mmCIF file of C-alpha atoms in Angstrom:
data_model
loop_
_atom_site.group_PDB
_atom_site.id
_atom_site.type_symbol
_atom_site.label_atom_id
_atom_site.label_comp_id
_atom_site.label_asym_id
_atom_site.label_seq_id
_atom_site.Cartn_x
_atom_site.Cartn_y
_atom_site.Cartn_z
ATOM 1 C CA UNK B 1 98.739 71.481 108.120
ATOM 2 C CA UNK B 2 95.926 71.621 110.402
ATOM 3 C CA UNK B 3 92.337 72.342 109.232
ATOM 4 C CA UNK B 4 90.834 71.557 112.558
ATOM 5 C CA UNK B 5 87.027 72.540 112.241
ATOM 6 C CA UNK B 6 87.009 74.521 108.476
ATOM 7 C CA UNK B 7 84.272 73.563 106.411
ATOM 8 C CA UNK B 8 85.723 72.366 103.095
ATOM 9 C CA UNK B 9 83.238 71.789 100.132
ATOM 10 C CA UNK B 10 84.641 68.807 97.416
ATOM 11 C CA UNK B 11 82.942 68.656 94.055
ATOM 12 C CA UNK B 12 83.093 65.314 92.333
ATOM 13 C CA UNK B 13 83.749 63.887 95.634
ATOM 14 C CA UNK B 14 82.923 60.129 95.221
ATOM 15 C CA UNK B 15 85.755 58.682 93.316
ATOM 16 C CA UNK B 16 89.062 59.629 91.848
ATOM 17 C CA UNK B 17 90.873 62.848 93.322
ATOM 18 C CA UNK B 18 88.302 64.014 95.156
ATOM 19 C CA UNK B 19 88.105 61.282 96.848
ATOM 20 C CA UNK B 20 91.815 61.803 98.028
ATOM 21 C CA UNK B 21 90.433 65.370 98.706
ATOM 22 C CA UNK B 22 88.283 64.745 101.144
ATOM 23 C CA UNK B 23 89.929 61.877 102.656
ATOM 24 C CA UNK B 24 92.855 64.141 103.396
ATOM 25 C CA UNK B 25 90.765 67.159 104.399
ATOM 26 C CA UNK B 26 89.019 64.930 106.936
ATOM 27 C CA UNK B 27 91.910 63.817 107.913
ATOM 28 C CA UNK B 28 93.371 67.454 109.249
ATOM 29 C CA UNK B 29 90.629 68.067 111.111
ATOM 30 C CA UNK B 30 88.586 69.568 108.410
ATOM 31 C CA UNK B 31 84.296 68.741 108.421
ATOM 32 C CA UNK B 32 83.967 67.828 104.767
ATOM 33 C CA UNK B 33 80.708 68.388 103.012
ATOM 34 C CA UNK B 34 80.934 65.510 99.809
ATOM 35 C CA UNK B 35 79.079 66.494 96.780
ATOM 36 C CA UNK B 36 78.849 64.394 93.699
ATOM 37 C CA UNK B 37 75.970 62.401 91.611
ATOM 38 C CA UNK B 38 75.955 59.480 93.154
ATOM 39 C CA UNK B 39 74.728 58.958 96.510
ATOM 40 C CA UNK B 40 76.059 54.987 97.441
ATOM 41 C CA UNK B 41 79.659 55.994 96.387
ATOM 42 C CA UNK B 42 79.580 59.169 98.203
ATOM 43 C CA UNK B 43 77.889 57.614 101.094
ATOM 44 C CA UNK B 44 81.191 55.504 101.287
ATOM 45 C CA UNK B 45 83.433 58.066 101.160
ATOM 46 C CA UNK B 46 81.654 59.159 104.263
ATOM 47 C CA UNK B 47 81.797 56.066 106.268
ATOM 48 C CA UNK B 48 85.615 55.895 105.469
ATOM 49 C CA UNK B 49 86.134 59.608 107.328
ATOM 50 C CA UNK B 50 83.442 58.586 109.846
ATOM 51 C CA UNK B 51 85.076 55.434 110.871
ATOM 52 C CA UNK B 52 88.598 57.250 111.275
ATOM 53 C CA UNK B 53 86.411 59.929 113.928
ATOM 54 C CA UNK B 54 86.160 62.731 111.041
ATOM 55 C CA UNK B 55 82.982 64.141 110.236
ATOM 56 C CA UNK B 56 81.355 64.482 106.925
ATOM 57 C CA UNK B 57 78.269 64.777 105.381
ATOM 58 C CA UNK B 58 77.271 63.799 101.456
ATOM 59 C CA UNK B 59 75.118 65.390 98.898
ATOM 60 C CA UNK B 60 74.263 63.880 96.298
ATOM 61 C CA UNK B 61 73.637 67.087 93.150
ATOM 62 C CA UNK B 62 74.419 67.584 89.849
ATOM 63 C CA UNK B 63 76.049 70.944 89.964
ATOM 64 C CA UNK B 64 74.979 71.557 86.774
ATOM 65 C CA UNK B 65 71.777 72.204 87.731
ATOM 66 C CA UNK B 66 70.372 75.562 89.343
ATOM 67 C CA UNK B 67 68.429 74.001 91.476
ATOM 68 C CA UNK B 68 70.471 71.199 92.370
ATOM 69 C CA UNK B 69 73.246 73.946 93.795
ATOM 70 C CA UNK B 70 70.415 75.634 96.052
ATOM 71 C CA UNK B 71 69.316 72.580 97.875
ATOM 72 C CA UNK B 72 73.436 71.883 98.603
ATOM 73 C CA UNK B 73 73.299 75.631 99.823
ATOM 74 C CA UNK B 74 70.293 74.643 102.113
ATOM 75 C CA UNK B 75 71.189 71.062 102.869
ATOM 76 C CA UNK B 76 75.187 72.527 103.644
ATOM 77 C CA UNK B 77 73.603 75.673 106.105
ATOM 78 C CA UNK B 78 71.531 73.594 108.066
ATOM 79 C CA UNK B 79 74.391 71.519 109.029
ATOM 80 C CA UNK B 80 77.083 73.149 109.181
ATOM 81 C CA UNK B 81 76.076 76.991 108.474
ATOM 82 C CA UNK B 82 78.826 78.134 105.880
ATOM 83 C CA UNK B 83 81.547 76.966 103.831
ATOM 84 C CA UNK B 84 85.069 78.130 104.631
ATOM 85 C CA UNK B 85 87.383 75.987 101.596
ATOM 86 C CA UNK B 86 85.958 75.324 98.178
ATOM 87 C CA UNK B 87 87.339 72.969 96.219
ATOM 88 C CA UNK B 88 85.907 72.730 92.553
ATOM 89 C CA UNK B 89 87.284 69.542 91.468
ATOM 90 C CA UNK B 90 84.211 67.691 89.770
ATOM 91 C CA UNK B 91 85.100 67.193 86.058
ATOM 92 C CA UNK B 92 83.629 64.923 83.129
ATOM 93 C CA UNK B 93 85.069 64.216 79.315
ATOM 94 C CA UNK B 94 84.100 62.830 76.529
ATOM 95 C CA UNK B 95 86.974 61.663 74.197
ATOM 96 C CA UNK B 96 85.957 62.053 70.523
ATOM 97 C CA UNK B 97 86.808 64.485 67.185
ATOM 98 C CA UNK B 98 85.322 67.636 67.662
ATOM 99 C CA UNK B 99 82.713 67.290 64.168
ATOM 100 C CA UNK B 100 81.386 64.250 66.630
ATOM 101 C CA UNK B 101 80.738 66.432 69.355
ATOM 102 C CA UNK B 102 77.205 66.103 69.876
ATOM 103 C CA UNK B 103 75.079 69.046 72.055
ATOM 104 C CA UNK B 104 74.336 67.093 74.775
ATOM 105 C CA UNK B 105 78.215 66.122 75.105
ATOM 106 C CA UNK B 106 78.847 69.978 74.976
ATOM 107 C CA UNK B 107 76.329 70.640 77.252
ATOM 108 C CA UNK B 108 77.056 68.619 80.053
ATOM 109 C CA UNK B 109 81.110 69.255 79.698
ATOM 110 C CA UNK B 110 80.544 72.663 79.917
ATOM 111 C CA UNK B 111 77.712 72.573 82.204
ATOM 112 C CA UNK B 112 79.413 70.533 85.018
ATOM 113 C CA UNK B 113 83.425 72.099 84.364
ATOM 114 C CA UNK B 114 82.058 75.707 83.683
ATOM 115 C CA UNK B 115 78.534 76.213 84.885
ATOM 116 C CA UNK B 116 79.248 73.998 87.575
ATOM 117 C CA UNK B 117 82.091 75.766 89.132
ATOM 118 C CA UNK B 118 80.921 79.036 88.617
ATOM 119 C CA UNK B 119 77.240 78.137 90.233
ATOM 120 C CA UNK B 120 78.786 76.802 93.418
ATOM 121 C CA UNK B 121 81.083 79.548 93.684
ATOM 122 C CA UNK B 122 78.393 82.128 92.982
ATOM 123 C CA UNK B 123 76.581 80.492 96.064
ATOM 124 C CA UNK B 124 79.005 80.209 99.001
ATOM 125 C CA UNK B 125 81.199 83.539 97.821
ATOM 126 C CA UNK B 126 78.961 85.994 100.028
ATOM 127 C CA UNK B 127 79.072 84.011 102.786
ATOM 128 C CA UNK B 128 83.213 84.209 102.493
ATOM 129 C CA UNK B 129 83.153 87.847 101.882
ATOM 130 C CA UNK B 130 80.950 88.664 104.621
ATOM 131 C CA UNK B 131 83.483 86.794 107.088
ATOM 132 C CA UNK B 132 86.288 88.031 105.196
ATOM 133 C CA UNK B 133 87.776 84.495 104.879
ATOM 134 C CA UNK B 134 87.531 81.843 102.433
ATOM 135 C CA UNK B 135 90.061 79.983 99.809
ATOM 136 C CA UNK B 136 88.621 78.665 96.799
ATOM 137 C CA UNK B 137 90.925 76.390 94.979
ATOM 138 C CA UNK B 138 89.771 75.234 91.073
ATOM 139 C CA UNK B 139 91.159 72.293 89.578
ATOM 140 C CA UNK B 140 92.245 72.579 86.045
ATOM 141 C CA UNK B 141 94.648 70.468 83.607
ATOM 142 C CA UNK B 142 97.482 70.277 81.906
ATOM 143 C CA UNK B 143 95.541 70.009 78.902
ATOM 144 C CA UNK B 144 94.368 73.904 79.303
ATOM 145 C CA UNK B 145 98.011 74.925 78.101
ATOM 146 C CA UNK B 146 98.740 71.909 75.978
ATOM 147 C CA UNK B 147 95.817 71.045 73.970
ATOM 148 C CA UNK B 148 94.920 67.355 73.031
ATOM 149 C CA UNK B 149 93.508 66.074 70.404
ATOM 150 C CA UNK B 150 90.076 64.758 70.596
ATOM 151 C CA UNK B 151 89.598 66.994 73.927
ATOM 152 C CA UNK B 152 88.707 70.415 72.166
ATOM 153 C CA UNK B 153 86.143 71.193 74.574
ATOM 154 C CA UNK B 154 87.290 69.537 77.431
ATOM 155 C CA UNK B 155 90.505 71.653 76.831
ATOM 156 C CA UNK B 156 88.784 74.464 76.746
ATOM 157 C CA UNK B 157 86.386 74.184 79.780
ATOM 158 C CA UNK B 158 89.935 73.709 81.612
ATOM 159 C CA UNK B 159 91.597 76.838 80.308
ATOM 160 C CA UNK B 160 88.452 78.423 81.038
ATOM 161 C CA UNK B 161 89.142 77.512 84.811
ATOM 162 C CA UNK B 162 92.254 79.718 84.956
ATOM 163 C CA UNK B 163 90.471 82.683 83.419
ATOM 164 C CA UNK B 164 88.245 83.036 85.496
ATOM 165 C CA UNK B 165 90.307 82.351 88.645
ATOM 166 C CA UNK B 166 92.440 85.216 87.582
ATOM 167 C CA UNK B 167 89.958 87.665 87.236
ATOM 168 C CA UNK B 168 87.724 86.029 90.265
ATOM 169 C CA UNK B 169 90.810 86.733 92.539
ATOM 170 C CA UNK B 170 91.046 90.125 92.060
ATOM 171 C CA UNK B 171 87.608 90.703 92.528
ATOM 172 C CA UNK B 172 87.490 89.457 96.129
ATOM 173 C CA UNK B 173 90.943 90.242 97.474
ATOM 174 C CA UNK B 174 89.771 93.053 99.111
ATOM 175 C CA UNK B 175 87.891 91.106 101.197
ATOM 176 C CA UNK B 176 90.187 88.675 102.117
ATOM 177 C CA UNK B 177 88.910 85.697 99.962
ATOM 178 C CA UNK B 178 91.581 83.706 98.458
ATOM 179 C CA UNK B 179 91.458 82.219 94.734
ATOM 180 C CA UNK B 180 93.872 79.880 93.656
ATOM 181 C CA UNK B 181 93.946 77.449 90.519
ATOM 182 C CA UNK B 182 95.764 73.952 90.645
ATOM 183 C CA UNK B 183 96.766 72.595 86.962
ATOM 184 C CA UNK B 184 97.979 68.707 87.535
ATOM 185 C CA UNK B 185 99.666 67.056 84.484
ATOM 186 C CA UNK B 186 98.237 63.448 84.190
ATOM 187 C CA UNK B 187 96.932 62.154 87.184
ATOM 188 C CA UNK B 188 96.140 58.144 87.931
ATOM 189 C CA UNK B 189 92.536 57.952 88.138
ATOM 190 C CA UNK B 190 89.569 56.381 86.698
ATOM 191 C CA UNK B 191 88.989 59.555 83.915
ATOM 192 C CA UNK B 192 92.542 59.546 82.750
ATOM 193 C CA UNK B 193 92.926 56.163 81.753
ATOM 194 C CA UNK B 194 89.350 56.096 80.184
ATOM 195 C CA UNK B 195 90.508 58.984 78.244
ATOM 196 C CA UNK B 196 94.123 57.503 77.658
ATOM 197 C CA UNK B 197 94.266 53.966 78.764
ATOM 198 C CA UNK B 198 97.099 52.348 80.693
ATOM 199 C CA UNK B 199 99.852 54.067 81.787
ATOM 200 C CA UNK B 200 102.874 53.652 83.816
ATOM 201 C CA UNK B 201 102.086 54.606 87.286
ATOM 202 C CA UNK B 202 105.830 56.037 87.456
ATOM 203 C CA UNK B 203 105.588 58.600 84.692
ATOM 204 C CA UNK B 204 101.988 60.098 86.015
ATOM 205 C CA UNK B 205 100.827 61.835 89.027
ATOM 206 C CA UNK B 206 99.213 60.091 92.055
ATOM 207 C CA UNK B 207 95.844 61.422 93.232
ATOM 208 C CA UNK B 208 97.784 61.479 96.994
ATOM 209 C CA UNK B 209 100.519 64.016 95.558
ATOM 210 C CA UNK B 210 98.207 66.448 94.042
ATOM 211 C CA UNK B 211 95.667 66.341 96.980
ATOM 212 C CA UNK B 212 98.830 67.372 99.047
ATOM 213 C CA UNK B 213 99.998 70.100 96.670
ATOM 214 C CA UNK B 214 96.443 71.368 96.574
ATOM 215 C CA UNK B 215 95.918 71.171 101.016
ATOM 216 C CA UNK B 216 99.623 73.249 101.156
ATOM 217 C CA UNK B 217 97.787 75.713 98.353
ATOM 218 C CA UNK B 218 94.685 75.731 100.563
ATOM 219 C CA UNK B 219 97.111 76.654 104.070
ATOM 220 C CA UNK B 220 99.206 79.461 102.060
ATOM 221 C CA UNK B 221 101.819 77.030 101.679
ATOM 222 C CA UNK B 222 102.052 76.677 97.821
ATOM 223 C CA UNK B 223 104.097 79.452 96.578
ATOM 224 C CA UNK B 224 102.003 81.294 94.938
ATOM 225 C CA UNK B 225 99.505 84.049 94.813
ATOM 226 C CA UNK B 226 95.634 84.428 94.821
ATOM 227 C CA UNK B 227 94.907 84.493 91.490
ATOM 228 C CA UNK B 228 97.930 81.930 90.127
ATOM 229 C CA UNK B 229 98.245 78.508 89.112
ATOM 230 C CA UNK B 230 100.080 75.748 90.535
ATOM 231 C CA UNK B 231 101.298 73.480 87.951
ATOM 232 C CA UNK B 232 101.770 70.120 89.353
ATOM 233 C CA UNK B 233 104.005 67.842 87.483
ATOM 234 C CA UNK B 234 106.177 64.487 87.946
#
């Protein structure tokens, strides 16, 4: 696969799968813009593509935020001028019974796995479908299909995800954009076994396999169809 020279956007970007994300981007060729909300682990991320001759550039934003996506909008045209790949990857949890749910908890899941991905699509999107050209690949879960105890909301921010790819994709095919939806079953990072503790690396996913299955989504390669999901299992 070669990305020479595409743009490629990673949300949660400093640790985990996106991590692996950009890494591999970086390593095709891709410039990869990191995005996440916190600047020193991002900033590594950076040096790592830097010191293998990629180039990169980190911004630190809480996608949440309104605001926070227009200065990644500003800070992203000034160096690079658009975004051709979007990958909206950033996720966050919080493991309880639903009657313990408190606002803020439903607030910021929601506002980083919904809000989140939906802001930072809304603001790169027209400069796709003015070039006629863009992928957009959203990372859900297993979990959006198979709901877990504990994760009611999580669960649902992540079936949420294929919803709106679905209908997302079919708005923009006509102008070329492509929207495509990745649903991993467990994957060996830092949020799964904080949600689920120890696991056998054996019986989960690596963050390496699905960044691959997600780069051969990305290049057409995935078998499926703007608008699908890939479900990515052991």
């Amino acid at each position: 696969m070669d990305f020479k020279d595409k743009i490629v956007l990673v949300t949660g970007a400093s640790r985990g799968l996106g991590k692996v994300i950009a890494l591999d981007f970086a390593a095709q060729g891709a410039k990869v813009v990191l995005v996440g909300r916190h600047m020193r682990t991002l900033e590594d991320v950076e040096d790592a593509i830097v010191s293998r001759g990629g180039d990169a550039m980190s911004v630190e934003a809480d996608i949440s935020n309104a605001a926070a996506v227009q200065a990644l909008a500003m800070e992203v045209g000034l160096r690079y001028g658009r975004v051709d790949i979007l990958i909206n990857n950033a996720a966050i949890a919080h493991l309880r019974p639903l009657v313990q749910v408190t606002q803020d908890e439903w607030e910021e899941m929601t506002g980083v796995n919904l809000h989140g991905m939906f802001a930072v699509t809304q603001t790169f999107l027209p400069g796709m479908i003015e070039r006629k050209s863009g992928v957009i690949v959203n990372v859900s879960a297993a979990i959006a299909r198979n709901g877990f105890p504990n994760l009611a909301v999580y669960s649902a921010t992540k079936a949420g995800i294929l919803a709106f790819t679905e209908a997302l994709s079919k708005e923009v095919r006509r102008y070329g954009v492509q929207v495509y939806a990745v649903m991993p079953h467990g994957i060996n990072t830092d949020l799964y076994r904080t949600l689920f503790g120890a696991t056998d690396p054996t019986k989960i996913l690596s963050p390496e396999r699905v960044s691959q299955d997600i780069m051969r989504v990305t290049a057409g390669e995935g078998g499926i169809r703007s608008g699908q999901t890939l479900e990515i299992s052991v």
